[in-house]
Tab-separated table of C-alpha atoms in Angstrom:
chain	number	residue	atom	x	y	z
A	1	MET	CA	20.390	17.141	-30.618
A	2	MET	CA	20.477	13.314	-27.835
A	3	ALA	CA	18.366	15.961	-25.636
A	4	LEU	CA	15.742	16.469	-28.593
A	5	ALA	CA	15.042	13.597	-28.981
A	6	GLY	CA	15.091	12.587	-25.753
A	7	MET	CA	12.550	15.681	-25.094
A	8	LYS	CA	9.680	14.166	-27.808
A	9	TRP	CA	9.579	10.938	-26.067
A	10	CYS	CA	9.284	12.353	-23.287
A	11	ALA	CA	6.996	15.438	-23.264
A	12	PRO	CA	4.080	13.087	-24.161
A	13	LEU	CA	4.493	10.839	-21.150
A	14	VAL	CA	5.327	14.058	-18.869
A	15	LEU	CA	1.446	15.005	-20.117
A	16	ALA	CA	-0.695	11.967	-19.669
A	17	LEU	CA	0.874	12.522	-16.227
A	18	GLY	CA	-0.088	15.075	-15.193
A	19	MET	CA	-3.642	14.880	-16.463
A	20	ALA	CA	-4.087	12.200	-14.760
A	21	LEU	CA	-2.620	13.853	-11.483
A	22	PRO	CA	-5.327	14.990	-8.933
A	23	ALA	CA	-5.065	18.961	-9.322
A	24	ALA	CA	-4.171	21.860	-7.228
A	25	ALA	CA	-5.782	21.703	-3.714
A	26	ALA	CA	-7.240	25.584	-4.316
A	27	PRO	CA	-10.380	25.378	-6.561
A	28	VAL	CA	-10.188	27.854	-9.547
A	29	GLY	CA	-10.947	31.278	-9.498
A	30	GLU	CA	-11.043	31.448	-5.652
A	31	VAL	CA	-8.309	33.706	-3.909
A	32	MET	CA	-5.718	31.137	-1.831
A	33	PRO	CA	-5.951	31.767	1.604
A	34	THR	CA	-2.332	32.216	3.540
A	35	PRO	CA	-0.870	29.673	4.038
A	36	GLU	CA	-1.319	28.146	0.486
A	37	ALA	CA	-0.380	31.198	-0.230
A	38	VAL	CA	2.837	30.475	1.533
A	39	GLN	CA	4.047	26.987	0.604
A	40	LEU	CA	2.666	27.883	-3.246
A	41	LEU	CA	5.431	30.853	-3.941
A	42	ASN	CA	8.088	28.712	-1.140
A	43	ARG	CA	7.598	25.916	-3.616
A	44	MET	CA	8.186	28.127	-6.994
A	45	ALA	CA	10.892	29.911	-5.308
A	46	ARG	CA	12.982	26.705	-4.671
A	47	ALA	CA	12.062	25.118	-8.085
A	48	PRO	CA	14.242	26.613	-10.309
A	49	GLN	CA	16.874	25.873	-7.625
A	50	ASP	CA	16.035	22.651	-7.019
A	51	VAL	CA	15.328	20.982	-10.284
A	52	SER	CA	17.800	20.869	-12.775
A	53	TYR	CA	16.804	21.709	-16.330
A	54	GLN	CA	17.153	22.564	-19.720
A	55	GLY	CA	16.312	25.068	-22.293
A	56	VAL	CA	15.120	27.442	-24.929
A	57	TYR	CA	13.446	30.575	-23.525
A	58	ILE	CA	12.249	33.969	-25.248
A	59	HIS	CA	11.777	37.426	-23.544
A	60	GLN	CA	9.056	39.457	-24.193
A	61	PHE	CA	9.539	43.347	-24.617
A	62	PRO	CA	7.053	45.894	-25.731
A	63	ASP	CA	9.400	46.434	-28.463
A	64	HIS	CA	11.604	43.273	-29.539
A	65	MET	CA	12.222	39.735	-28.386
A	66	GLU	CA	15.003	37.387	-27.883
A	67	ALA	CA	15.577	34.067	-26.579
A	68	VAL	CA	18.186	33.491	-24.492
A	69	ARG	CA	19.397	29.873	-23.792
A	70	VAL	CA	20.023	28.186	-20.444
A	71	VAL	CA	21.377	25.664	-18.366
A	72	HIS	CA	20.956	24.825	-15.105
A	73	VAL	CA	22.113	21.412	-12.894
A	74	ARG	CA	22.197	21.004	-9.509
A	75	ASP	CA	23.568	17.484	-7.933
A	76	GLY	CA	23.628	17.376	-4.293
A	77	SER	CA	26.255	20.667	-3.097
A	78	PHE	CA	26.800	21.360	-7.052
A	79	ASP	CA	24.257	24.325	-8.105
A	80	ALA	CA	25.468	25.913	-11.842
A	81	GLU	CA	23.775	27.799	-14.328
A	82	ARG	CA	24.934	28.956	-17.808
A	83	ARG	CA	22.751	31.473	-19.959
A	84	GLU	CA	23.496	32.379	-23.463
A	85	SER	CA	21.746	34.690	-25.944
A	86	LEU	CA	20.492	33.690	-29.283
A	87	ASP	CA	19.423	36.744	-30.837
A	88	GLY	CA	21.185	40.528	-31.190
A	89	SER	CA	24.904	40.686	-29.673
A	90	ALA	CA	26.459	37.718	-28.573
A	91	ARG	CA	26.237	37.594	-24.130
A	92	GLU	CA	27.242	34.664	-21.840
A	93	TYR	CA	25.993	34.423	-18.244
A	94	LEU	CA	27.664	31.626	-16.475
A	95	ARG	CA	27.328	31.751	-12.243
A	96	LEU	CA	28.796	28.621	-10.000
A	97	GLY	CA	27.366	27.958	-6.924
A	98	ASP	CA	26.890	32.108	-5.880
A	99	GLN	CA	30.137	32.983	-8.351
A	100	VAL	CA	29.111	35.257	-11.666
A	101	SER	CA	31.067	35.668	-14.504
A	102	LEU	CA	29.727	37.333	-17.645
A	103	TYR	CA	31.238	37.979	-21.095
A	104	MET	CA	29.485	41.137	-22.643
A	105	PRO	CA	30.598	42.848	-25.318
A	106	ASP	CA	29.318	46.311	-24.921
A	107	GLY	CA	30.926	46.544	-21.647
A	108	ALA	CA	29.734	43.802	-18.466
A	109	PRO	CA	28.148	45.808	-15.236
A	110	ASN	CA	31.306	46.101	-12.866
A	111	VAL	CA	30.111	44.395	-9.762
A	112	LEU	CA	26.312	42.875	-9.258
A	113	ASP	CA	24.708	43.151	-6.274
A	114	ARG	CA	23.839	39.846	-4.512
A	115	HIS	CA	19.499	40.750	-4.465
A	116	HIS	CA	19.983	40.305	-8.251
A	117	ALA	CA	22.808	38.373	-10.255
A	118	ASN	CA	21.353	35.253	-10.312
A	119	LYS	CA	17.331	36.326	-10.068
A	120	LEU	CA	17.018	35.833	-13.937
A	121	PHE	CA	14.341	33.822	-15.305
A	122	PRO	CA	12.471	31.339	-14.128
A	123	ARG	CA	14.410	32.150	-10.834
A	124	GLN	CA	12.934	35.477	-10.436
A	125	LEU	CA	11.155	34.962	-7.464
A	126	PRO	CA	12.847	36.474	-4.317
A	127	ASP	CA	13.902	33.412	-1.391
A	128	GLN	CA	12.095	34.901	0.667
A	129	PRO	CA	8.794	34.799	-0.984
A	130	GLU	CA	5.947	35.614	2.064
A	131	GLN	CA	7.131	38.962	1.555
A	132	LEU	CA	5.232	39.020	-1.818
A	133	LEU	CA	2.121	38.319	-0.421
A	134	ALA	CA	1.729	42.303	1.483
A	135	GLY	CA	1.063	43.628	-1.997
A	136	TYR	CA	0.170	40.944	-4.026
A	137	GLN	CA	-2.070	38.488	-3.697
A	138	ILE	CA	-2.525	35.047	-5.434
A	139	ARG	CA	-5.773	33.247	-7.833
A	140	LEU	CA	-5.103	30.332	-9.370
A	141	VAL	CA	-6.834	31.392	-13.360
A	142	GLY	CA	-6.368	28.130	-15.271
A	143	ARG	CA	-4.323	25.646	-16.777
A	144	GLU	CA	-2.109	26.428	-19.800
A	145	ARG	CA	-0.283	23.853	-21.751
A	146	VAL	CA	4.078	25.925	-22.212
A	147	ALA	CA	6.264	24.566	-23.885
A	148	GLY	CA	5.089	21.271	-23.823
A	149	PHE	CA	3.725	20.822	-19.861
A	150	ASP	CA	0.403	21.057	-18.406
A	151	THR	CA	1.044	24.497	-16.247
A	152	ASP	CA	-1.214	25.972	-13.808
A	153	ILE	CA	-1.848	29.655	-14.075
A	154	TYR	CA	-1.348	31.831	-11.128
A	155	ASP	CA	-2.198	35.474	-10.900
A	156	LEU	CA	-0.408	37.750	-8.567
A	157	GLU	CA	-2.600	40.244	-8.569
A	158	PRO	CA	-1.679	43.805	-6.105
A	159	LYS	CA	-3.545	44.429	-3.522
A	160	ASP	CA	-2.903	48.611	-4.330
A	161	LYS	CA	-2.892	50.708	-7.334
A	162	LEU	CA	1.013	50.656	-6.595
A	163	ARG	CA	1.734	47.583	-8.716
A	164	PHE	CA	1.290	45.871	-11.865
A	165	LEU	CA	-0.487	41.985	-12.480
A	166	HIS	CA	2.209	39.315	-12.507
A	167	ARG	CA	0.966	36.160	-14.029
A	168	PHE	CA	3.128	32.477	-14.161
A	169	TRP	CA	2.405	29.743	-15.311
A	170	VAL	CA	3.537	26.959	-13.051
A	171	HIS	CA	4.343	22.695	-13.842
A	172	PRO	CA	2.368	21.463	-10.879
A	173	ASP	CA	5.164	18.546	-10.205
A	174	THR	CA	7.961	20.317	-9.895
A	175	GLY	CA	6.773	23.819	-9.080
A	176	LEU	CA	9.059	25.322	-11.907
A	177	THR	CA	7.985	28.611	-13.763
A	178	LEU	CA	7.295	27.999	-17.928
A	179	LYS	CA	6.200	31.046	-18.369
A	180	ALA	CA	5.972	34.722	-16.298
A	181	ALA	CA	4.202	37.510	-17.571
A	182	MET	CA	3.260	41.194	-16.198
A	183	PHE	CA	1.055	43.017	-17.409
A	184	GLY	CA	-0.302	47.363	-17.048
A	185	THR	CA	-2.354	48.951	-15.906
A	186	LYS	CA	-5.107	47.773	-19.212
A	187	ARG	CA	-4.289	45.001	-19.505
A	188	GLU	CA	-1.472	44.709	-21.716
A	189	LEU	CA	1.532	42.735	-21.763
A	190	ILE	CA	4.517	44.999	-21.107
A	191	ASP	CA	6.808	41.905	-20.717
A	192	LEU	CA	6.741	38.237	-21.036
A	193	GLN	CA	9.112	34.865	-20.424
A	194	VAL	CA	8.738	31.997	-21.587
A	195	PHE	CA	10.102	28.601	-22.507
A	196	SER	CA	9.987	27.537	-25.840
A	197	GLN	CA	11.701	24.301	-25.711
A	198	LEU	CA	12.410	22.678	-22.083
A	199	GLN	CA	14.152	19.674	-21.094
A	200	MET	CA	13.604	18.528	-17.048
A	201	GLY	CA	15.945	16.324	-15.088
A	202	ALA	CA	19.628	15.069	-15.252
A	203	VAL	CA	21.295	17.476	-17.698
A	204	ASN	CA	25.143	16.875	-18.833
A	205	ARG	CA	27.396	18.792	-17.223
A	206	ARG	CA	29.242	19.021	-20.471
A	207	LEU	CA	26.434	21.866	-21.521
A	208	LEU	CA	27.782	24.155	-18.891
A	209	LYS	CA	30.746	24.854	-20.702
A	210	PRO	CA	31.251	28.728	-21.468
A	211	SER	CA	30.984	29.061	-25.629
A	212	HIS	CA	33.032	33.000	-24.947
A	213	PRO	CA	35.936	33.939	-22.580
A	214	LEU	CA	34.466	34.857	-19.207
A	215	LYS	CA	35.100	37.180	-16.902
A	216	PRO	CA	34.486	37.013	-13.440
A	217	VAL	CA	32.016	40.054	-12.040
A	218	PRO	CA	32.077	40.101	-8.087
A	219	VAL	CA	28.703	40.476	-5.874
A	220	GLU	CA	28.656	42.209	-3.654
A	221	ALA	CA	27.623	40.678	-0.311
A	222	ASN	CA	28.073	43.383	1.929
A	223	PRO	CA	24.372	45.147	3.761
A	224	VAL	CA	25.111	48.346	1.730
A	225	ASN	CA	24.756	51.570	4.117
A	226	THR	CA	21.284	52.933	3.476
A	227	VAL	CA	21.250	56.149	5.553
A	228	PHE	CA	21.070	59.292	3.595
A	229	ALA	CA	24.131	61.778	4.437
A	230	ASP	CA	21.720	64.320	4.534
A	231	ARG	CA	19.439	64.311	8.026
A	232	GLN	CA	17.630	67.385	6.532
A	233	LEU	CA	15.944	65.519	4.088
A	234	GLU	CA	13.305	63.218	5.133
A	235	ILE	CA	12.639	60.283	3.913
A	236	ARG	CA	9.090	58.707	4.557
A	237	VAL	CA	9.412	54.953	5.154
A	238	ALA	CA	8.390	53.153	1.887
A	239	PRO	CA	4.740	51.784	0.691
A	240	GLN	CA	3.448	48.607	2.436
A	241	GLY	CA	5.408	45.920	1.072
A	242	PHE	CA	8.679	47.726	-1.148
A	243	GLN	CA	11.556	48.346	1.227
A	244	LEU	CA	14.728	49.943	0.317
A	245	LEU	CA	17.249	47.810	-0.929
A	246	ARG	CA	20.258	49.285	-1.491
A	247	GLN	CA	21.592	52.889	-1.866
A	248	ILE	CA	25.078	53.722	-3.939
A	249	GLN	CA	27.252	56.619	-5.196
A	250	ARG	CA	26.769	56.692	-8.785
A	251	PRO	CA	29.177	58.443	-11.824
A	252	MET	CA	26.961	60.336	-13.307
A	253	PRO	CA	26.864	61.417	-17.045
A	254	GLY	CA	27.514	65.244	-17.049
A	255	HIS	CA	27.556	65.341	-13.099
A	256	ASP	CA	31.026	66.550	-11.564
A	257	LYS	CA	30.038	64.515	-8.384
A	258	PRO	CA	27.880	60.760	-7.985
A	259	VAL	CA	24.479	60.847	-8.050
A	260	THR	CA	22.511	58.715	-4.915
A	261	HIS	CA	21.297	56.460	-6.173
A	262	GLN	CA	18.479	54.421	-4.132
A	263	LEU	CA	16.714	50.738	-5.281
A	264	TYR	CA	13.551	49.763	-3.488
A	265	GLY	CA	11.874	46.844	-4.487
A	266	ASP	CA	8.814	44.782	-3.473
A	267	GLY	CA	10.296	40.952	-4.493
A	268	LEU	CA	8.738	41.138	-8.309
A	269	VAL	CA	9.900	44.543	-9.479
A	270	THR	CA	12.518	47.433	-7.994
A	271	VAL	CA	12.038	50.632	-8.276
A	272	SER	CA	15.001	53.805	-8.599
A	273	VAL	CA	15.667	56.861	-7.282
A	274	PHE	CA	18.073	59.273	-7.989
A	275	LEU	CA	19.056	62.382	-5.809
A	276	GLU	CA	21.337	65.145	-7.229
A	277	PRO	CA	21.860	68.863	-6.658
A	278	PHE	CA	18.733	70.840	-8.084
A	279	ASP	CA	19.532	72.045	-11.411
A	280	SER	CA	16.147	74.139	-12.659
A	281	LYS	CA	16.597	73.426	-16.105
A	282	VAL	CA	15.605	70.059	-15.815
A	283	ALA	CA	11.925	69.121	-16.575
A	284	LEU	CA	9.866	68.623	-13.533
A	285	GLY	CA	6.789	65.525	-13.291
A	286	PRO	CA	5.583	62.889	-14.551
A	287	SER	CA	7.097	61.432	-17.818
A	288	ASP	CA	7.790	57.645	-19.214
A	289	GLN	CA	9.794	55.370	-21.598
A	290	GLY	CA	7.953	52.478	-22.829
A	291	MET	CA	7.328	50.470	-19.619
A	292	VAL	CA	9.519	52.269	-17.253
A	293	ASN	CA	7.134	55.351	-15.669
A	294	LEU	CA	9.506	58.165	-14.165
A	295	TYR	CA	8.310	60.777	-12.014
A	296	THR	CA	10.914	64.510	-11.568
A	297	ARG	CA	11.037	66.534	-8.119
A	298	GLN	CA	12.102	68.916	-6.499
A	299	VAL	CA	12.890	68.544	-2.615
A	300	GLY	CA	14.705	71.343	-0.993
A	301	PRO	CA	18.134	71.830	-2.777
A	302	TYR	CA	17.593	68.674	-3.972
A	303	LEU	CA	15.935	67.137	-7.357
A	304	VAL	CA	14.180	63.928	-6.937
A	305	THR	CA	13.568	61.735	-10.173
A	306	VAL	CA	11.763	58.034	-9.085
A	307	LEU	CA	11.975	55.708	-11.904
A	308	GLY	CA	10.437	52.071	-12.239
A	309	GLU	CA	8.360	49.719	-14.092
A	310	VAL	CA	5.711	50.511	-12.388
A	311	PRO	CA	2.223	52.687	-12.547
A	312	PRO	CA	2.881	56.083	-12.188
A	313	GLU	CA	0.954	56.607	-9.119
A	314	THR	CA	4.109	54.754	-7.388
A	315	ALA	CA	6.321	56.417	-9.164
A	316	PHE	CA	4.667	59.650	-8.171
A	317	ALA	CA	4.150	58.250	-4.190
A	318	PHE	CA	8.021	57.720	-4.073
A	319	ALA	CA	8.945	61.081	-4.410
A	320	THR	CA	6.990	62.111	-2.173
A	321	LEU	CA	8.942	59.815	0.354
A	322	TYR	CA	11.581	62.540	0.539
A	323	GLN	CA	10.493	66.071	2.444
A	324	TRP	CA	13.039	69.128	2.915
A	325	ARG	CA	12.658	69.905	6.755
A	326	ALA	CA	13.463	73.632	6.568
A	327	ARG	CA	15.201	73.889	10.242
B	1	MET	CA	-16.407	69.789	-44.614
B	2	LYS	CA	-13.222	70.868	-43.321
B	3	GLU	CA	-14.846	71.229	-39.190
B	4	LYS	CA	-16.277	67.960	-40.097
B	5	LEU	CA	-12.303	66.644	-41.349
B	6	SER	CA	-11.261	68.030	-37.992
B	7	ALA	CA	-13.940	66.239	-35.616
B	8	LEU	CA	-13.253	62.603	-37.373
B	9	LEU	CA	-9.436	63.482	-36.465
B	10	ASP	CA	-10.754	64.430	-32.946
B	11	SER	CA	-12.513	60.807	-33.285
B	12	GLU	CA	-15.917	62.914	-33.055
B	13	LEU	CA	-17.358	61.688	-35.204
B	14	THR	CA	-20.677	58.669	-35.819
B	15	ALA	CA	-19.481	55.857	-38.130
B	16	GLN	CA	-22.072	56.868	-40.723
B	17	GLU	CA	-20.217	60.561	-40.644
B	18	CYS	CA	-17.014	58.638	-40.628
B	19	ASP	CA	-17.944	57.020	-43.505
B	20	ALA	CA	-19.096	59.954	-45.571
B	21	VAL	CA	-15.887	62.450	-44.850
B	22	LEU	CA	-13.330	59.238	-45.614
B	23	SER	CA	-15.952	59.295	-49.249
B	24	ALA	CA	-15.462	63.254	-49.622
B	25	MET	CA	-11.458	62.580	-48.489
B	26	GLN	CA	-11.464	60.078	-51.688
B	27	ALA	CA	-13.041	62.183	-54.333
B	28	ASP	CA	-11.714	65.386	-53.273
B	29	PRO	CA	-7.412	65.537	-53.466
B	30	ALA	CA	-7.321	68.800	-51.630
B	31	LEU	CA	-9.561	66.969	-48.651
B	32	HIS	CA	-7.116	64.388	-49.189
B	33	ALA	CA	-3.507	66.668	-48.673
B	34	ASP	CA	-5.224	68.617	-45.674
B	35	TRP	CA	-5.634	65.667	-43.662
B	36	GLN	CA	-2.326	64.321	-44.284
B	37	GLN	CA	-0.642	68.291	-43.180
B	38	TRP	CA	-2.822	67.963	-39.664
B	39	HIS	CA	-1.749	64.865	-39.478
B	40	LEU	CA	1.359	65.819	-40.169
B	41	VAL	CA	1.104	68.732	-38.053
B	42	GLY	CA	0.093	66.914	-35.012
B	43	ASP	CA	3.067	64.068	-35.142
B	44	VAL	CA	6.023	66.656	-34.846
B	45	LEU	CA	3.722	69.036	-31.711
B	46	LYS	CA	2.950	65.700	-30.045
B	47	GLN	CA	6.306	63.836	-30.983
B	48	GLU	CA	4.935	60.881	-30.215
B	49	HIS	CA	6.798	58.800	-32.720
B	50	PRO	CA	9.532	60.576	-35.063
B	51	ILE	CA	8.140	62.170	-38.180
B	52	LEU	CA	7.974	59.259	-40.621
B	53	SER	CA	10.717	59.162	-43.549
B	54	PRO	CA	9.128	58.608	-47.569
B	55	ASP	CA	10.218	55.435	-47.740
B	56	PHE	CA	8.261	53.893	-44.937
B	57	MET	CA	6.051	52.390	-47.068
B	58	SER	CA	7.839	50.250	-48.349
B	59	ARG	CA	10.236	49.158	-45.270
B	60	PHE	CA	6.671	49.106	-43.461
B	61	SER	CA	5.946	46.279	-45.708
B	62	GLU	CA	9.672	44.532	-45.939
B	63	ARG	CA	8.899	44.480	-42.139
B	64	LEU	CA	5.755	42.978	-41.800
B	65	ALA	CA	6.784	39.926	-44.593
B	66	ALA	CA	9.654	39.562	-42.207
B	67	GLU	CA	7.647	39.289	-38.777
B	68	PRO	CA	8.363	36.586	-36.058
B	69	ILE	CA	6.034	35.085	-35.208
B	70	VAL	CA	4.857	36.879	-31.644
B	71	ILE	CA	4.858	35.135	-28.727
B	72	ALA	CA	1.768	37.089	-26.605
B	73	PRO	CA	-0.085	34.671	-23.458
B	74	VAL	CA	-3.387	34.130	-24.199
B	75	ALA	CA	-5.135	34.707	-21.064
B	76	HIS	CA	-8.234	32.221	-20.374
B	77	ARG	CA	-9.417	31.561	-24.375
B	78	ARG	CA	-13.036	30.359	-24.141
B	79	LYS	CA	-13.695	28.573	-27.224
B	80	ARG	CA	-14.517	30.451	-30.160
B	81	ASP	CA	-17.718	29.661	-31.957
B	82	ILE	CA	-17.944	29.826	-35.820
B	83	LEU	CA	-18.738	32.801	-36.892
B	84	ARG	CA	-15.762	34.730	-35.169
B	85	ARG	CA	-13.185	31.316	-36.594
B	86	ALA	CA	-14.717	32.758	-39.840
B	87	ILE	CA	-14.078	36.889	-39.071
B	88	ALA	CA	-11.581	37.210	-37.273
B	89	PRO	CA	-9.247	36.090	-40.940
B	90	VAL	CA	-11.120	39.247	-42.555
B	91	SER	CA	-10.433	41.316	-39.789
B	92	VAL	CA	-6.980	40.490	-39.540
B	93	ALA	CA	-7.020	41.377	-43.461
B	94	ALA	CA	-9.167	44.538	-42.731
B	95	SER	CA	-6.324	45.928	-39.499
B	96	VAL	CA	-3.386	44.964	-42.500
B	97	ALA	CA	-5.212	47.225	-45.270
B	98	PHE	CA	-5.917	49.832	-42.583
B	99	VAL	CA	-1.992	50.145	-41.493
B	100	SER	CA	-1.669	50.111	-44.807
B	101	MET	CA	-3.148	52.952	-45.919
B	102	VAL	CA	-2.688	55.028	-42.567
B	103	GLY	CA	1.290	54.356	-43.692
B	104	TRP	CA	0.875	55.039	-47.578
B	105	GLN	CA	-0.925	58.460	-46.504
B	106	ALA	CA	2.016	59.640	-43.972
B	107	TYR	CA	4.170	58.597	-46.376
B	108	ARG	CA	1.920	60.624	-49.468
B	109	GLY	CA	1.745	63.395	-46.239
B	110	ALA	CA	5.823	63.550	-45.723
B	111	ALA	CA	6.528	63.895	-49.561
B	112	GLN	CA	4.214	66.708	-50.133
B	113	THR	CA	4.777	68.673	-47.081
B	114	PRO	CA	6.104	72.027	-47.883
B	115	ALA	CA	8.719	72.739	-45.623
B	116	SER	CA	6.466	75.591	-43.810
B	117	VAL	CA	4.274	73.544	-42.454
B	118	GLN	CA	7.601	71.797	-40.408
B	119	THR	CA	8.834	75.248	-39.337
B	120	THR	CA	5.915	76.717	-37.734
B	121	ALA	CA	5.116	73.398	-36.246
B	122	GLN	CA	8.453	73.126	-34.941
B	123	ALA	CA	8.339	76.799	-33.647
B	124	ALA	CA	5.605	76.102	-31.803
B	125	VAL	CA	7.040	72.981	-29.693
B	126	ASN	CA	9.416	75.186	-29.391
B	127	GLY	CA	6.957	78.140	-28.032
B	128	GLN	CA	5.048	77.272	-25.015
B	129	VAL	CA	3.242	73.976	-25.638
B	130	GLN	CA	4.147	71.369	-23.342
B	131	PRO	CA	3.245	67.990	-23.847
B	132	MET	CA	1.695	67.003	-20.821
B	133	VAL	CA	3.664	63.398	-19.922
B	134	ALA	CA	7.349	63.898	-21.708
B	135	GLN	CA	9.131	61.280	-23.443
B	136	ALA	CA	12.010	59.989	-21.830
B	137	GLY	CA	13.762	58.602	-24.926
B	138	ASN	CA	15.165	62.177	-25.790
B	139	ASN	CA	16.547	62.728	-22.470
B	140	PRO	CA	20.383	61.961	-21.829
B	141	ARG	CA	20.108	62.105	-18.516
B	142	LEU	CA	16.512	60.366	-18.120
B	143	ARG	CA	18.187	57.263	-20.219
B	144	ALA	CA	21.388	57.198	-17.985
B	145	TYR	CA	19.044	56.535	-14.853
B	146	LEU	CA	17.148	54.311	-16.968
B	147	ALA	CA	20.301	52.528	-18.192
B	148	ALA	CA	21.605	52.951	-14.355
B	149	HIS	CA	17.872	51.073	-12.649
B	150	ARG	CA	18.239	48.314	-15.865
B	151	ILE	CA	21.699	47.613	-14.259
B	152	ASP	CA	20.258	47.454	-11.033
B	153	ASN	CA	17.829	45.272	-11.968
B	154	GLY	CA	20.481	42.527	-12.433
B	155	ASN	CA	18.801	41.436	-15.493
B	156	VAL	CA	22.003	41.129	-17.791
B	157	PHE	CA	20.442	39.651	-20.570
B	158	ALA	CA	17.538	42.869	-20.804
B	159	SER	CA	17.699	45.593	-22.965
B	160	GLN	CA	21.418	45.703	-24.192
B	161	ASP	CA	20.718	47.687	-26.913
B	162	VAL	CA	19.567	50.373	-24.472
B	163	MET	CA	21.850	49.519	-21.818
B	164	ALA	CA	24.109	50.507	-24.614
B	165	VAL	CA	22.544	53.836	-26.585
B	166	SER	CA	22.987	55.432	-22.518
B	167	TYR	CA	26.553	54.713	-22.576
B	168	GLN	CA	27.408	56.156	-25.969
B	169	GLU	CA	26.252	59.549	-24.836
B	170	ALA	CA	28.461	58.939	-21.726
B	171	PRO	CA	31.779	60.604	-21.336
B	172	ALA	CA	34.482	58.528	-20.492
B	173	ARG	CA	33.744	57.169	-16.758
């Protein structure tokens, strides 16, 4: 209640401040030069780590939406974050430094990957955000109010046909992302995360107290072997901007042996590739499921299945990275 | 008239022709029944969505009434002129009316379908007809892959429902 009252009182003040401050350096509508872009990306990546905030954000998918309460406290070296789902099943996430604990009635994952364990909104940018400039260019496209704050709107435009348009609404004073959206090839909304209520600045640590019995989840930090055992399967270099992040052996329903799962990422989206023995019963070619595009292909004795929140061209491009070398 | 109806189904008619066929359909119940059954056959063949249940319309109305405000990004909103403002409510009403009509037709169609239509269409699906882009939703193998992909995305809050569904099909791990 206190927080709400404070919020009400603060918002007009911050709003007025925001308007009085000079606008960002880059003019609206032009592609941002690289040095400025790097500076902006680093600021956007640092802000959610450095700023203490608490609020509620909405995550909108094409078919449903969820509200999540989030609290982040940064005080010197103390860095903690708590999230709680407000819609649907009760889920909770607590991060103290690098240690993540979860409460998930449906069963929590056994292990989280270091690359992704702390990449939840508004902290979805990678720690080395310059890598994004390999696949995207940045443009300031306008200004808009979000959760009572004035924001600058930046588009991360794909440089090729292999990715989607991402848009970020950034609070100019702190660099915190207040709203983030991904659009499909027809500019349709694929994914949206937006604060509906937000308070930045000092946050009471008591708000970090979990409301469910949490279970610690180990976060994998060791670099995973990314070499596929069968050298006859040639794996070409991923498209510009994408990197092979990890490779794991994953037990799968309907398979006696684990399936090899390779995960690629370009800093904003990930592409999964599954490698398994060829099965003639499986339908080959493109398919889709909501915002995810898939491509299945036979490569020598293997079945390669690619999927991700990427255009169909990308799924196909990744499928063709895999080539069989006849002896 | 049936050719006209077929053309309407394929969106090949001009606006005036559309109006003509629609009013003809209103006057002729047989034509209307054809229209519903062709749609039903199309639905079964394309498998783009499940066949609508007979109580679709009542449930649709309930859910429309309970619909929360959708939060969507407003891209570069320009100043709207007065005309567009005036038209907006009308077009919303028109959309609702259109959806209602489609829903009602589907309801009528589903309620009146002779079983033979469905069996024939289903047989066609089982035969050579292959959709160009398959839907992964009803494929347990791809669903498991989707779930694995989402876990590795690290977004523990997203798509729990999808993950839960996928794991229900999985045998004990």
